N, C-alpha and C. Protein backbone atom coordinates (compact mmCIF):
# COMPACT_ATOMS: atom_id res chain seq x y z
N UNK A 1 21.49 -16.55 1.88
CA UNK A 1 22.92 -16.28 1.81
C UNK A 1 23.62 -17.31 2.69
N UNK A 2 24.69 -17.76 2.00
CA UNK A 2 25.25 -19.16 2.59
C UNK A 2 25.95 -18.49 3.87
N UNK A 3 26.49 -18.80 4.97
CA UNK A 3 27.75 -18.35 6.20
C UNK A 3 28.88 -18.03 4.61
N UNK A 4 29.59 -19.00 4.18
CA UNK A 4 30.62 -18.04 3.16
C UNK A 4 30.46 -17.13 2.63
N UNK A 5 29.14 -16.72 2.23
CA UNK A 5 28.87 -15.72 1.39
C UNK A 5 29.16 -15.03 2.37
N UNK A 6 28.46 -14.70 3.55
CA UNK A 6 27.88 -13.96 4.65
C UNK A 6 29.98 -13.62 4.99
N UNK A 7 30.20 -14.62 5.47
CA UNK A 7 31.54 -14.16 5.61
C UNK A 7 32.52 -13.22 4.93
N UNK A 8 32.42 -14.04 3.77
CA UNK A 8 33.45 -13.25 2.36
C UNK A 8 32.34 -11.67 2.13
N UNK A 9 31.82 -11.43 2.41
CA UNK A 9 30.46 -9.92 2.48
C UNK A 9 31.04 -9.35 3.46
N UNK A 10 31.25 -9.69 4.83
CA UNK A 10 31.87 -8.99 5.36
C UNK A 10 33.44 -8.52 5.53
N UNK A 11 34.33 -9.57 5.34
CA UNK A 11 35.25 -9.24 4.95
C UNK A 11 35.45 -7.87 3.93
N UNK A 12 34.62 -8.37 2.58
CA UNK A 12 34.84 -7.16 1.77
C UNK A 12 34.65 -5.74 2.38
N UNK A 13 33.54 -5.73 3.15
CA UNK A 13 33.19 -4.86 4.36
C UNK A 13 34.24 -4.00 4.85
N UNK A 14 34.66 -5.09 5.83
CA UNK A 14 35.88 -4.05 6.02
C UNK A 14 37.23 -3.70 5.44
N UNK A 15 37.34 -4.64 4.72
CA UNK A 15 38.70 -3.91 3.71
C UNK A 15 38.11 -2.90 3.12
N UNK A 16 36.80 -2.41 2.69
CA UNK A 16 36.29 -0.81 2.20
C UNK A 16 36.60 -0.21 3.20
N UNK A 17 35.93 -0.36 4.61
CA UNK A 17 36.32 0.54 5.60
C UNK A 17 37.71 1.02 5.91
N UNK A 18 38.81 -0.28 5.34
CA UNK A 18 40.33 0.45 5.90
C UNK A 18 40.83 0.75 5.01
N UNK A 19 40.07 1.37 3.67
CA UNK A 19 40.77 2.05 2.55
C UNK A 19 40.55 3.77 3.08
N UNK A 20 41.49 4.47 2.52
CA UNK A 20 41.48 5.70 2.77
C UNK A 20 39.85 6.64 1.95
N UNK A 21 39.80 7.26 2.18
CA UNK A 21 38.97 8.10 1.84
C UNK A 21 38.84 8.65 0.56
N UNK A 22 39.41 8.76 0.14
CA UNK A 22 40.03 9.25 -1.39
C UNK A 22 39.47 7.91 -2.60
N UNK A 23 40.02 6.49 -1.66
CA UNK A 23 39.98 5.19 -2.26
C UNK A 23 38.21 4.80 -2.11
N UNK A 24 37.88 5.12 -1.13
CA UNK A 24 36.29 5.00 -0.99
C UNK A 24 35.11 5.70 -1.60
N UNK A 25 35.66 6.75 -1.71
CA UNK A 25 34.78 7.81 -2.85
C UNK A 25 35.04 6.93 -4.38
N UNK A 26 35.84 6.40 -4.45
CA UNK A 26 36.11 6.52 -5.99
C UNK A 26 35.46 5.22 -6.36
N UNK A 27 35.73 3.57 -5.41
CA UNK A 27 35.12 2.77 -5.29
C UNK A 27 33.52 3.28 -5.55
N UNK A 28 33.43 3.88 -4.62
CA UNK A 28 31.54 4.20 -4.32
C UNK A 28 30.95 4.60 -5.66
N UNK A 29 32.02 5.52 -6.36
CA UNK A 29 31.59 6.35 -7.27
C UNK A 29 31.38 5.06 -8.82
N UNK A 30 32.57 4.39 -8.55
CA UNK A 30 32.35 3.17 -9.53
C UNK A 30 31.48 1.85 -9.53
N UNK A 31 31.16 1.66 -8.27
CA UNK A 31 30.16 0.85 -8.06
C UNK A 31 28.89 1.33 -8.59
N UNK A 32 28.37 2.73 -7.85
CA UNK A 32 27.48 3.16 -8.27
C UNK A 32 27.31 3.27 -9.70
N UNK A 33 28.12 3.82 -10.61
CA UNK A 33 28.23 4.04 -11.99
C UNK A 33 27.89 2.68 -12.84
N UNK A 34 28.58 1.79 -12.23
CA UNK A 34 28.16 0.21 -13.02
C UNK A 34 27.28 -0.86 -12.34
N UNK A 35 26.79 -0.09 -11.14
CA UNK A 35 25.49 -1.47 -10.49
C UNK A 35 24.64 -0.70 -10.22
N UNK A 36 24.19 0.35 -10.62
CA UNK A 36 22.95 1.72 -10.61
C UNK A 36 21.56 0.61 -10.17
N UNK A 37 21.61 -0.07 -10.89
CA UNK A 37 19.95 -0.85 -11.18
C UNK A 37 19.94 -1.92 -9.72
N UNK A 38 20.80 -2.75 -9.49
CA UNK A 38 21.44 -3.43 -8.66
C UNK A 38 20.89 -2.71 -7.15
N UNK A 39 21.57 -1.48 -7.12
CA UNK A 39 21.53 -1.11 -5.81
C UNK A 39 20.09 -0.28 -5.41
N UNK A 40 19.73 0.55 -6.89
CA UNK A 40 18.53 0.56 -6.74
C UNK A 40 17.20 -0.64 -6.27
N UNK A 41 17.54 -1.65 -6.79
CA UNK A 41 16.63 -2.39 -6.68
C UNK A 41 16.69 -3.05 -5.23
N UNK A 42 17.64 -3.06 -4.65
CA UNK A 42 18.16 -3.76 -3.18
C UNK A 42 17.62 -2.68 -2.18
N UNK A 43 17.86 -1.31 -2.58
CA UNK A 43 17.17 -0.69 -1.59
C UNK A 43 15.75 -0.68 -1.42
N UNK A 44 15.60 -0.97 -3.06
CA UNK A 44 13.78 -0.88 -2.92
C UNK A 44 13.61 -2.12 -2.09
N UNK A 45 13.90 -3.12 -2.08
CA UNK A 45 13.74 -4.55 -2.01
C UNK A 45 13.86 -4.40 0.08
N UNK A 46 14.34 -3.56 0.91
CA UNK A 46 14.60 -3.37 2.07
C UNK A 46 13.78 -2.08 2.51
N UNK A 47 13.44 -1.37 2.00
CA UNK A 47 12.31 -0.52 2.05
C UNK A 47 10.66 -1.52 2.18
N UNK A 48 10.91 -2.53 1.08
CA UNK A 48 9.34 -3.26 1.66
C UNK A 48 9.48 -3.99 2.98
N UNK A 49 10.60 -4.58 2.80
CA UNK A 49 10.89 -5.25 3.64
C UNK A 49 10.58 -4.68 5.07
N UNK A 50 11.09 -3.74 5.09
CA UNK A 50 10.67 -2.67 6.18
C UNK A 50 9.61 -2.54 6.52
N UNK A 51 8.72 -2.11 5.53
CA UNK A 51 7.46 -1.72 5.18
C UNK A 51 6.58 -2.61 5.74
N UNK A 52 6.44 -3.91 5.68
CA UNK A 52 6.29 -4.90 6.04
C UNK A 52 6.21 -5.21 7.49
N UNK A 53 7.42 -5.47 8.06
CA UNK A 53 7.61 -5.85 9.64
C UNK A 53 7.10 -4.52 9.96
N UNK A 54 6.91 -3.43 9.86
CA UNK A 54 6.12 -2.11 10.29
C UNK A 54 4.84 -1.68 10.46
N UNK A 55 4.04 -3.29 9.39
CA UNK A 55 2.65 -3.34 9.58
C UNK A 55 2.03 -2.18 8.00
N UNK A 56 2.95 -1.42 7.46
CA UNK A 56 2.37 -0.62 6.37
C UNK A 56 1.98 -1.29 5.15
N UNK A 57 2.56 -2.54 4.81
CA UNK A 57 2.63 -3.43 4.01
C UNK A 57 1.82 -4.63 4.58
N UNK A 58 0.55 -5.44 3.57
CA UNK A 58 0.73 -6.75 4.05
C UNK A 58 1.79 -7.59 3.17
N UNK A 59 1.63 -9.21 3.76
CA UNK A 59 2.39 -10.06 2.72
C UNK A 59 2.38 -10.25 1.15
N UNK A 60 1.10 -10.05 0.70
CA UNK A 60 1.13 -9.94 -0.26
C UNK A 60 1.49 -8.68 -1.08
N UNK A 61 1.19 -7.62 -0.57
CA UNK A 61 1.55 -6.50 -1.09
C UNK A 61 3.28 -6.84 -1.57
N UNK A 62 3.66 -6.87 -0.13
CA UNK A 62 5.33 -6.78 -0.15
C UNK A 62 5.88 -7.61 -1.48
N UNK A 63 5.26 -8.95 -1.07
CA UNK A 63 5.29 -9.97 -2.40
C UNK A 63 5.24 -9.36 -3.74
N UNK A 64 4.18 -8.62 -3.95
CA UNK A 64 3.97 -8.06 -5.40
C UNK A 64 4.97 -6.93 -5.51
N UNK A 65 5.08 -6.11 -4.69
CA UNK A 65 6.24 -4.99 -5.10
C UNK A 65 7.57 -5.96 -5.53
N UNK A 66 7.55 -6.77 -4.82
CA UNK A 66 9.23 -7.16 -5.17
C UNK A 66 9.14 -7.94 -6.50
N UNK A 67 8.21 -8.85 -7.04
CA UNK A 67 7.67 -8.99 -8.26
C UNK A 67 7.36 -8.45 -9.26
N UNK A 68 7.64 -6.86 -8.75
CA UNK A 68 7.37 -6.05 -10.40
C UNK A 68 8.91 -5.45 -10.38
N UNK A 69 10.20 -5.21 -10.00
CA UNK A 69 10.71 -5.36 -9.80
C UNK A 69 11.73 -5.67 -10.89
N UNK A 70 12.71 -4.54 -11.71
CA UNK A 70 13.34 -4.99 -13.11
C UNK A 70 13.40 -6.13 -13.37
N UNK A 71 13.41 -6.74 -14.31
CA UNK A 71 14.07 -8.23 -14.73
C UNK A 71 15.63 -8.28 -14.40
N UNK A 72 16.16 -7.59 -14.52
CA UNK A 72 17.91 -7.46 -14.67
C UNK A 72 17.63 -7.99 -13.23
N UNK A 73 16.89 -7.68 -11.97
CA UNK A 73 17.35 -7.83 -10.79
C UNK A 73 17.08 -8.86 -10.34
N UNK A 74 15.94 -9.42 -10.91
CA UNK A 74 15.10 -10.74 -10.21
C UNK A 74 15.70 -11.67 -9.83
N UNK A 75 17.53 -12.19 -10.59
CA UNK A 75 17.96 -13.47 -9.96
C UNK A 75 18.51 -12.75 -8.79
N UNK A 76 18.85 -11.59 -8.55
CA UNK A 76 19.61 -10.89 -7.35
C UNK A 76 19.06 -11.09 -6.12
N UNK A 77 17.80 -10.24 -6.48
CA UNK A 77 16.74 -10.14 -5.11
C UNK A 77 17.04 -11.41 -4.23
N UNK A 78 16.43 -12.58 -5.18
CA UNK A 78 15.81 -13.44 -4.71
C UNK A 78 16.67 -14.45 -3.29
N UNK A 79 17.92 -14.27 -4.39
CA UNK A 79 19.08 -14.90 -4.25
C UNK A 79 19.51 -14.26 -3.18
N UNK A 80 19.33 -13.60 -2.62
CA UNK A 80 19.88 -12.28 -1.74
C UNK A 80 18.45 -12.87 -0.54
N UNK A 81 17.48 -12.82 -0.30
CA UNK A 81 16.88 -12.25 0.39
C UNK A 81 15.43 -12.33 0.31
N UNK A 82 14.72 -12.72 -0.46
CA UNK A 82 13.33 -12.63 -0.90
C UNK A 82 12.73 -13.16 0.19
N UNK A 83 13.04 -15.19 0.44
CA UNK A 83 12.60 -15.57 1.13
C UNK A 83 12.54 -14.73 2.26
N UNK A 84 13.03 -13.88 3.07
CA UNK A 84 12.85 -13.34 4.73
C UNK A 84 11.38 -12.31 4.62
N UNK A 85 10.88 -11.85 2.95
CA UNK A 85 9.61 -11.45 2.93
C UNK A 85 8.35 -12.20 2.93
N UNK A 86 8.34 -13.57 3.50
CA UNK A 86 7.39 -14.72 3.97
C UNK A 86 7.85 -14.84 4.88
């Protein structure tokens, strides 16, 4: 993730945080509804990750979980984050 990305990520960040409550449920509720696979797969993808620096996982393991891993997600992951599981 480039510093802009990293930047413009957080920004978005907190303009969610200074929306009202009402505005955040509904966001959440629509995100979730249209990036289901997306966010599923990001959590799985930080769960190995986890898994991993925790010693429950070796490298390769971690490697292969994130490799089976929908197709829809694979340019995401990677693009996001893969490399920090080497």
């Amino acid at each position: 993730m480039t510093t802009q990305s990293l930047q413009l990520s957080h920004h978005f960040y907190n303009l969610f945080q200074a929306l009202p409550d009402d505005a955040k449920q509904g966001f959440l509720a629509a995100l979730i509804t249209h990036n289901r696979q997306e966010i599923e797969d990001l959590l799985f993808y930080q769960a190995c990750k986890a898994a991993k620096e925790e010693g429950f996982l070796s490298d390769q393991e971690a490697q292969e979980f994130v490799a089976n891993l929908p197709q829809s997600s694979v340019p995401l992951v990677p693009r996001l984050c893969l490399d920090t599981l080497s």
